[in-house]
Every structure is written in structure tokens, then in C-alpha cells.
mmCIF file of C-alpha atoms in Angstrom:
data_model
loop_
_atom_site.group_PDB
_atom_site.id
_atom_site.type_symbol
_atom_site.label_atom_id
_atom_site.label_comp_id
_atom_site.label_asym_id
_atom_site.label_seq_id
_atom_site.Cartn_x
_atom_site.Cartn_y
_atom_site.Cartn_z
ATOM 1 C CA MET U 102 -2.556 -0.747 -7.625
ATOM 2 C CA GLY U 103 -6.274 -0.076 -7.650
ATOM 3 C CA ALA U 104 -6.444 -0.056 -11.439
ATOM 4 C CA GLY U 105 -4.780 -3.451 -11.639
ATOM 5 C CA MET U 106 -7.108 -4.874 -9.022
ATOM 6 C CA ALA U 107 -10.207 -3.514 -10.772
ATOM 7 C CA ALA U 108 -8.994 -5.011 -14.043
ATOM 8 C CA ARG U 109 -8.678 -8.408 -12.366
ATOM 9 C CA LEU U 110 -12.252 -8.219 -11.110
ATOM 10 C CA LEU U 111 -13.434 -7.331 -14.608
ATOM 11 C CA ALA U 112 -11.513 -10.254 -16.079
ATOM 12 C CA ALA U 113 -13.174 -12.559 -13.546
ATOM 13 C CA GLY U 114 -16.549 -11.584 -14.966
ATOM 14 C CA HIS U 115 -17.741 -9.113 -12.349
ATOM 15 C CA GLU U 116 -19.582 -5.922 -13.183
ATOM 16 C CA VAL U 117 -17.290 -3.200 -11.906
ATOM 17 C CA ARG U 118 -17.951 0.474 -11.241
ATOM 18 C CA VAL U 119 -14.925 2.679 -10.679
ATOM 19 C CA PHE U 120 -14.290 6.049 -9.109
ATOM 20 C CA ASN U 121 -11.069 8.059 -9.086
ATOM 21 C CA ARG U 122 -10.501 11.676 -8.093
ATOM 22 C CA SER U 123 -8.672 11.941 -11.431
ATOM 23 C CA PRO U 124 -11.222 10.408 -13.854
ATOM 24 C CA GLU U 125 -8.704 10.216 -16.705
ATOM 25 C CA LYS U 126 -6.906 7.477 -14.774
ATOM 26 C CA THR U 127 -9.919 5.206 -15.280
ATOM 27 C CA ALA U 128 -9.862 5.396 -19.089
ATOM 28 C CA ALA U 129 -8.323 1.960 -19.640
ATOM 29 C CA LEU U 130 -10.770 0.359 -17.207
ATOM 30 C CA VAL U 131 -13.763 2.018 -18.858
ATOM 31 C CA ALA U 132 -12.502 0.837 -22.247
ATOM 32 C CA ALA U 133 -12.351 -2.684 -20.790
ATOM 33 C CA GLY U 134 -15.970 -2.507 -19.656
ATOM 34 C CA ALA U 135 -15.971 -0.791 -16.268
ATOM 35 C CA LEU U 136 -18.635 1.817 -15.531
ATOM 36 C CA LEU U 137 -17.367 5.228 -14.439
ATOM 37 C CA ALA U 138 -19.076 6.707 -11.373
ATOM 38 C CA ASP U 139 -18.965 10.362 -10.367
ATOM 39 C CA SER U 140 -18.636 9.676 -6.630
ATOM 40 C CA PRO U 141 -17.813 6.800 -4.275
ATOM 41 C CA ARG U 142 -21.481 6.722 -3.316
ATOM 42 C CA ALA U 143 -22.559 6.267 -6.930
ATOM 43 C CA ALA U 144 -19.940 3.569 -7.434
ATOM 44 C CA ALA U 145 -21.120 1.652 -4.358
ATOM 45 C CA GLU U 146 -24.898 1.845 -4.800
ATOM 46 C CA GLY U 147 -26.462 -1.631 -4.626
ATOM 47 C CA VAL U 148 -23.193 -3.535 -4.993
ATOM 48 C CA GLU U 149 -22.005 -6.797 -3.467
ATOM 49 C CA ALA U 150 -18.656 -5.353 -2.382
ATOM 50 C CA VAL U 151 -16.782 -2.059 -2.272
ATOM 51 C CA PHE U 152 -12.988 -2.135 -2.653
ATOM 52 C CA SER U 153 -10.849 0.852 -1.727
ATOM 53 C CA MET U 154 -7.184 1.394 -2.627
ATOM 54 C CA VAL U 155 -6.026 4.902 -1.728
ATOM 55 C CA ALA U 156 -2.936 6.657 -0.403
ATOM 56 C CA ASP U 157 -3.634 7.462 3.232
ATOM 57 C CA ASP U 158 -6.149 7.963 6.059
ATOM 58 C CA ALA U 159 -7.402 11.282 4.678
ATOM 59 C CA ALA U 160 -8.120 9.788 1.259
ATOM 60 C CA SER U 161 -9.808 6.795 2.876
ATOM 61 C CA ARG U 162 -12.058 9.059 4.949
ATOM 62 C CA ALA U 163 -13.033 10.955 1.811
ATOM 63 C CA VAL U 164 -13.903 7.745 -0.034
ATOM 64 C CA TRP U 165 -15.984 6.181 2.706
ATOM 65 C CA LEU U 166 -17.584 8.998 4.711
ATOM 66 C CA GLY U 167 -19.784 11.995 4.018
ATOM 67 C CA ASP U 168 -22.762 12.547 1.750
ATOM 68 C CA THR U 169 -20.878 11.291 -1.323
ATOM 69 C CA GLY U 170 -18.955 8.526 0.467
ATOM 70 C CA ALA U 171 -19.408 4.845 -0.198
ATOM 71 C CA LEU U 172 -21.014 4.239 3.208
ATOM 72 C CA ALA U 173 -23.845 6.630 2.298
ATOM 73 C CA THR U 174 -25.204 4.030 -0.133
ATOM 74 C CA THR U 175 -28.042 1.573 0.256
ATOM 75 C CA ALA U 176 -26.134 -1.695 -0.016
ATOM 76 C CA PRO U 177 -27.119 -3.679 3.084
ATOM 77 C CA GLY U 178 -24.842 -6.624 3.728
ATOM 78 C CA ALA U 179 -22.241 -5.518 1.185
ATOM 79 C CA PHE U 180 -18.589 -6.113 1.955
ATOM 80 C CA ALA U 181 -16.443 -3.045 2.662
ATOM 81 C CA VAL U 182 -12.933 -4.172 1.690
ATOM 82 C CA GLU U 183 -10.243 -1.642 2.575
ATOM 83 C CA CYS U 184 -6.984 -2.591 0.851
ATOM 84 C CA SER U 185 -4.986 0.578 1.549
ATOM 85 C CA THR U 186 -2.098 0.895 4.000
ATOM 86 C CA LEU U 187 -3.651 2.972 6.777
ATOM 87 C CA SER U 188 -3.212 3.645 10.473
ATOM 88 C CA ARG U 189 -4.646 0.956 12.709
ATOM 89 C CA ALA U 190 -6.637 3.566 14.646
ATOM 90 C CA TRP U 191 -8.446 4.685 11.487
ATOM 91 C CA VAL U 192 -9.069 1.101 10.350
ATOM 92 C CA LEU U 193 -10.809 0.319 13.637
ATOM 93 C CA GLU U 194 -12.847 3.516 13.421
ATOM 94 C CA LEU U 195 -13.773 2.820 9.805
ATOM 95 C CA ALA U 196 -14.887 -0.699 10.700
ATOM 96 C CA ASP U 197 -17.299 0.789 13.239
ATOM 97 C CA HIS U 198 -18.669 3.241 10.649
ATOM 98 C CA ALA U 199 -19.143 0.382 8.176
ATOM 99 C CA ALA U 200 -20.927 -1.821 10.687
ATOM 100 C CA ALA U 201 -23.261 1.033 11.638
ATOM 101 C CA GLN U 202 -24.291 1.299 7.977
ATOM 102 C CA GLY U 203 -24.858 -2.443 7.599
ATOM 103 C CA PHE U 204 -21.635 -3.240 5.737
ATOM 104 C CA ARG U 205 -19.447 -6.266 6.446
ATOM 105 C CA TYR U 206 -15.957 -4.824 6.926
ATOM 106 C CA VAL U 207 -12.811 -6.665 5.806
ATOM 107 C CA ASP U 208 -9.375 -5.382 6.843
ATOM 108 C CA CYS U 209 -7.370 -6.325 3.743
ATOM 109 C CA PRO U 210 -4.097 -4.481 3.033
ATOM 110 C CA VAL U 211 -2.041 -5.951 0.218
ATOM 111 C CA THR U 212 1.603 -6.389 -0.651
ATOM 112 C CA ALA U 213 3.459 -6.409 -3.997
ATOM 113 C CA LEU U 214 4.004 -3.864 -6.758
ATOM 114 C CA PRO U 215 1.529 -2.650 -9.425
ATOM 115 C CA ASP U 216 2.611 -5.256 -11.984
ATOM 116 C CA ALA U 217 1.660 -7.990 -9.518
ATOM 117 C CA ALA U 218 -1.724 -6.331 -8.958
ATOM 118 C CA ALA U 219 -2.378 -6.393 -12.700
ATOM 119 C CA ALA U 220 -1.408 -10.073 -12.845
ATOM 120 C CA GLY U 221 -3.453 -11.124 -9.820
ATOM 121 C CA ARG U 222 -0.351 -12.031 -7.817
ATOM 122 C CA LEU U 223 -0.907 -9.931 -4.715
ATOM 123 C CA THR U 224 -0.664 -11.268 -1.185
ATOM 124 C CA LEU U 225 -3.556 -10.160 1.012
ATOM 125 C CA PHE U 226 -3.146 -9.601 4.758
ATOM 126 C CA VAL U 227 -6.613 -10.103 6.186
ATOM 127 C CA GLY U 228 -8.098 -9.086 9.503
ATOM 128 C CA ALA U 229 -11.608 -10.545 9.720
ATOM 129 C CA ALA U 230 -13.572 -13.291 11.366
ATOM 130 C CA THR U 231 -12.954 -16.722 9.842
ATOM 131 C CA ASP U 232 -16.512 -17.023 8.543
ATOM 132 C CA ARG U 233 -16.406 -13.528 7.027
ATOM 133 C CA LEU U 234 -13.206 -14.382 5.173
ATOM 134 C CA ALA U 235 -14.844 -17.538 3.844
ATOM 135 C CA GLU U 236 -17.781 -15.461 2.580
ATOM 136 C CA VAL U 237 -15.651 -12.848 0.815
ATOM 137 C CA ARG U 238 -12.918 -15.206 -0.427
ATOM 138 C CA PRO U 239 -14.454 -15.750 -3.917
ATOM 139 C CA LEU U 240 -14.256 -11.984 -4.492
ATOM 140 C CA LEU U 241 -10.667 -11.808 -3.251
ATOM 141 C CA GLU U 242 -9.252 -14.740 -5.178
ATOM 142 C CA PRO U 243 -8.991 -12.989 -8.590
ATOM 143 C CA LEU U 244 -6.668 -10.434 -6.966
ATOM 144 C CA CYS U 245 -4.070 -12.672 -5.416
ATOM 145 C CA ASP U 246 -2.146 -15.890 -5.168
ATOM 146 C CA ASN U 247 -1.993 -15.845 -1.376
ATOM 147 C CA ILE U 248 -4.365 -14.852 1.423
ATOM 148 C CA VAL U 249 -3.038 -14.756 4.982
ATOM 149 C CA ARG U 250 -5.444 -14.264 7.880
ATOM 150 C CA PHE U 251 -3.766 -12.640 10.873
ATOM 151 C CA GLY U 252 -6.805 -12.410 13.150
ATOM 152 C CA GLU U 253 -9.740 -10.094 13.676
ATOM 153 C CA ILE U 254 -10.243 -6.595 12.206
ATOM 154 C CA GLY U 255 -7.059 -4.564 12.606
ATOM 155 C CA ALA U 256 -4.741 -7.564 12.595
ATOM 156 C CA GLY U 257 -4.120 -7.403 8.851
ATOM 157 C CA THR U 258 -3.209 -3.735 9.125
ATOM 158 C CA SER U 259 -0.952 -4.394 12.121
ATOM 159 C CA TYR U 260 1.050 -6.907 10.128
ATOM 160 C CA LYS U 261 1.226 -4.662 7.048
ATOM 161 C CA LEU U 262 2.623 -1.801 9.118
ATOM 162 C CA ILE U 263 5.233 -4.099 10.675
ATOM 163 C CA GLN U 264 6.292 -5.366 7.255
ATOM 164 C CA ASN U 265 6.462 -1.906 5.690
ATOM 165 C CA LEU U 266 8.390 -0.457 8.621
ATOM 166 C CA LEU U 267 10.942 -3.235 8.209
ATOM 167 C CA GLY U 268 11.093 -2.380 4.504
ATOM 168 C CA SER U 269 11.707 1.287 5.320
ATOM 169 C CA ILE U 270 14.577 0.341 7.620
ATOM 170 C CA GLN U 271 16.092 -1.794 4.850
ATOM 171 C CA ILE U 272 15.808 1.014 2.281
ATOM 172 C CA ALA U 273 17.433 3.519 4.634
ATOM 173 C CA ALA U 274 20.192 1.071 5.525
ATOM 174 C CA THR U 275 20.795 0.233 1.861
ATOM 175 C CA ALA U 276 21.194 3.918 1.010
ATOM 176 C CA GLU U 277 23.728 4.350 3.814
ATOM 177 C CA ALA U 278 25.599 1.179 2.794
ATOM 178 C CA LEU U 279 25.935 2.287 -0.829
ATOM 179 C CA ARG U 280 27.060 5.769 0.173
ATOM 180 C CA THR U 281 29.666 4.234 2.466
ATOM 181 C CA ALA U 282 30.849 2.053 -0.418
ATOM 182 C CA GLU U 283 31.188 5.109 -2.651
ATOM 183 C CA LEU U 284 33.184 6.999 -0.064
ATOM 184 C CA ALA U 285 35.420 3.960 0.421
ATOM 185 C CA GLY U 286 36.228 4.048 -3.293
ATOM 186 C CA LEU U 287 34.421 0.844 -4.245
ATOM 187 C CA ASP U 288 32.810 0.300 -7.636
ATOM 188 C CA LEU U 289 29.090 0.692 -6.978
ATOM 189 C CA ALA U 290 27.960 -1.725 -9.693
ATOM 190 C CA THR U 291 30.138 -4.448 -8.183
ATOM 191 C CA VAL U 292 28.844 -3.650 -4.706
ATOM 192 C CA VAL U 293 25.217 -3.855 -5.791
ATOM 193 C CA ASP U 294 25.760 -7.143 -7.626
ATOM 194 C CA THR U 295 27.562 -8.676 -4.654
ATOM 195 C CA LEU U 296 24.999 -7.439 -2.132
ATOM 196 C CA GLY U 297 22.295 -9.159 -4.143
ATOM 197 C CA ARG U 298 24.107 -12.478 -3.860
ATOM 198 C CA GLY U 299 25.093 -12.258 -0.206
ATOM 199 C CA GLY U 300 23.641 -12.954 3.191
ATOM 200 C CA ALA U 301 22.383 -9.382 3.633
ATOM 201 C CA ALA U 302 20.212 -9.630 0.521
ATOM 202 C CA SER U 303 16.428 -9.420 0.638
ATOM 203 C CA PRO U 304 13.943 -8.579 -2.107
ATOM 204 C CA THR U 305 13.831 -5.015 -0.757
ATOM 205 C CA VAL U 306 17.621 -4.642 -0.573
ATOM 206 C CA ILE U 307 18.052 -6.054 -4.087
ATOM 207 C CA ARG U 308 15.346 -3.862 -5.627
ATOM 208 C CA ALA U 309 16.361 -0.709 -3.765
ATOM 209 C CA SER U 310 20.094 -1.056 -4.435
ATOM 210 C CA ARG U 311 19.495 -1.567 -8.154
ATOM 211 C CA ARG U 312 17.248 1.507 -8.297
ATOM 212 C CA MET U 313 19.851 3.543 -6.421
ATOM 213 C CA LEU U 314 22.551 2.412 -8.842
ATOM 214 C CA ASP U 315 20.331 3.286 -11.819
ATOM 215 C CA GLY U 316 19.595 6.730 -10.387
ATOM 216 C CA HIS U 317 16.549 7.457 -12.580
ATOM 217 C CA TYR U 318 14.087 8.168 -9.794
ATOM 218 C CA ASP U 319 11.454 9.735 -12.044
ATOM 219 C CA ARG U 320 11.001 6.650 -14.244
ATOM 220 C CA ASP U 321 8.690 3.703 -13.614
ATOM 221 C CA VAL U 322 7.877 4.923 -10.112
ATOM 222 C CA ALA U 323 6.285 2.012 -8.275
ATOM 223 C CA PHE U 324 6.248 3.589 -4.809
ATOM 224 C CA THR U 325 6.870 7.236 -4.065
ATOM 225 C CA ALA U 326 9.040 8.792 -1.392
ATOM 226 C CA ALA U 327 5.941 10.421 0.104
ATOM 227 C CA LEU U 328 4.131 7.100 0.435
ATOM 228 C CA ARG U 329 7.209 5.460 1.956
ATOM 229 C CA LEU U 330 7.465 8.215 4.546
ATOM 230 C CA LYS U 331 3.748 7.890 5.338
ATOM 231 C CA ASP U 332 4.097 4.142 5.886
ATOM 232 C CA THR U 333 7.164 4.677 8.059
ATOM 233 C CA ARG U 334 5.400 7.293 10.162
ATOM 234 C CA ILE U 335 2.304 5.195 10.851
ATOM 235 C CA GLY U 336 4.475 2.122 11.376
ATOM 236 C CA VAL U 337 6.372 3.911 14.153
ATOM 237 C CA GLU U 338 3.061 5.109 15.601
ATOM 238 C CA ALA U 339 1.776 1.525 15.614
ATOM 239 C CA ALA U 340 4.894 0.335 17.422
ATOM 240 C CA ASP U 341 4.550 3.122 19.976
ATOM 241 C CA SER U 342 0.893 2.243 20.573
ATOM 242 C CA VAL U 343 1.827 -1.246 21.819
ATOM 243 C CA GLY U 344 4.973 -0.168 23.677
ATOM 244 C CA ALA U 345 7.330 -1.806 21.177
ATOM 245 C CA PRO U 346 10.875 -0.579 20.542
ATOM 246 C CA ALA U 347 11.163 1.450 17.346
ATOM 247 C CA ALA U 348 14.616 3.046 17.429
ATOM 248 C CA LEU U 349 15.499 1.816 13.940
ATOM 249 C CA GLY U 350 12.092 2.831 12.651
ATOM 250 C CA ARG U 351 12.595 6.339 13.976
ATOM 251 C CA ALA U 352 16.033 6.525 12.376
ATOM 252 C CA ALA U 353 14.552 5.413 9.047
ATOM 253 C CA ARG U 354 11.733 7.961 9.399
ATOM 254 C CA GLU U 355 14.263 10.748 9.961
ATOM 255 C CA LEU U 356 16.285 9.775 6.890
ATOM 256 C CA LEU U 357 13.238 9.257 4.695
ATOM 257 C CA THR U 358 11.845 12.663 5.645
ATOM 258 C CA GLY U 359 14.654 14.238 3.614
ATOM 259 C CA PRO U 360 13.321 13.604 0.091
ATOM 260 C CA VAL U 361 9.834 14.845 0.969
ATOM 261 C CA ASP U 362 11.159 17.978 2.663
ATOM 262 C CA ALA U 363 13.324 18.599 -0.409
ATOM 263 C CA GLY U 364 10.291 18.482 -2.707
ATOM 264 C CA HIS U 365 10.948 15.002 -4.095
ATOM 265 C CA GLY U 366 7.901 13.274 -2.652
ATOM 266 C CA ASP U 367 6.614 12.226 -6.085
ATOM 267 C CA LEU U 368 9.887 10.513 -7.051
ATOM 268 C CA ASP U 369 10.743 6.887 -6.345
ATOM 269 C CA GLU U 370 11.350 6.106 -2.686
ATOM 270 C CA THR U 371 14.991 5.222 -3.404
ATOM 271 C CA VAL U 372 15.775 8.891 -4.158
ATOM 272 C CA VAL U 373 16.814 9.006 -0.489
ATOM 273 C CA PHE U 374 20.222 7.775 -1.706
ATOM 274 C CA ASP U 375 20.818 11.001 -3.624
ATOM 275 C CA LEU U 376 20.256 13.119 -0.524
ATOM 276 C CA LEU U 377 23.191 11.403 1.199
ATOM 277 C CA HIS U 378 25.469 13.142 -1.330
ATOM 278 C CA ASP U 379 24.597 16.641 -0.098
#
């Protein structure tokens, strides 16, 4: 996701510095004109905006904080745009760290798959003051075809966690539905085709059921089982924090724990279907 977003900023004519814990993953961006930095701090020095797209709270902390973190730079007034799916508690804490260092924080998780990131077709879920969004909008527009403001800092993350928890519930339910169809003796290809045309269909159900039918969980992995479990876990935590019911979220979390516990965290999230055969 981050590589696609950086490529869009390059294509829009911005000077882009990139950092990745695995430098080889930046090769295509460097070939396209990006400058490779050896730390988040070096990447962020003197810039107009810092964008982060990482896996979880721990990775976000490592990128932003500490002697080599992006917030250790001298970039007064720069935007700190966190696009990762993180816990709301960490987002609020990070916003305070950013403000203390003179950065203008923008809560900006995204939705869509990596091919959409590369094409600039993301949807951005923004939590920021209206005037701050207006200021940063020109930098966001190359990344997306839709920007939705949900409120102040933390609101974008709240919505993203709600959406992803609903997606986790749909993936878990799709796996159970297809396993039930198998056990009932139905032809799975026919079931998947019919599900995609019926009232229970959603983009998540259609995509997940097709991946489950294909069964090649190590190919073209767009979202791993480990990341899906992480999003489910922090989605349930977010629901708990506001006293919301999360029975289905907890059930999905329990089912989606299986692939990670079995050592399949790096495979596609839909590998959960295979574990229902054990």
C-alpha cells in the first residue's frame, strides 16, 4: 500500500523520500526518482508532509518516535499523516506527540487494496479539523478518488475499525457458509457464483468466497491473515471502549485466530476456510 501511495506522490511531481525496514522493497520507487533514506528521521527532515503506512501500533511507534523517528526532525508545521490501521488509543497518543513537536497531525486511514493504491483510487477516512483537511487536501488528492471526513482526530480511525470489523465478520461467516455448503454436498463453484449474485453478496463476500474457492492462499496476497486478526482485535477493543455490543466481532476474532496460531499468518486472510476442514 505504501509503495503505491509513494508512487502516486512521485507521479504528481512531489519530491519523495522513502524509508522501509526492508530497503530492497523501495527499489522500484528509487528507480522512479524517490530518494532512499536510512531512517524515518532522515526521510522526514525539512519536508512538507510525512506519510506513514505500516502494519500495526508497534511499527507506527518505531516510525514516529525515538531518536531516529520522524518526529525527531526539524520540520515545523509539517503534516504528520498516519494512514495505517491502528488502535484509536495510539492514534490519540500519537497526535499529542506530533503536536508537541510542532507537526500538524492528520488521522487518515485508507481503504482499498494495493492495486487501488497504485492507481490513486483509495478512499481516505479523515479525522481532522475542517481547516486542516483543507490545507492538506492537495497532498491527499493524488492518492484517492474519495475523501470522507468523519470528525476530529480519532474519528477516521474509529470508522476504519468499524468497517474492518464488519469485514472480518463477513469473512468468517463466508468461510462457515462455504464449509456448510460442502458438507451438504453442494457444488462449491455453483455456490460461490450464486452467492455473488444474491442478496447476501457484498464486495467482501464476493472477493473472499472466490479466494476460498481458488484455494491458493500463498499467491497474490493482498491482505494477510495476521493483519486481518490484528484489525479484528483492535476493532473489538474499540467497540468495548464505547460500550458497544461486539458478540459477532468476538466470534470472528476467535475463528480468525486459527490461521495465525497454525503458523499461516503470512498467507491470505481467506486461509481461514481451510482450517474449517480440520
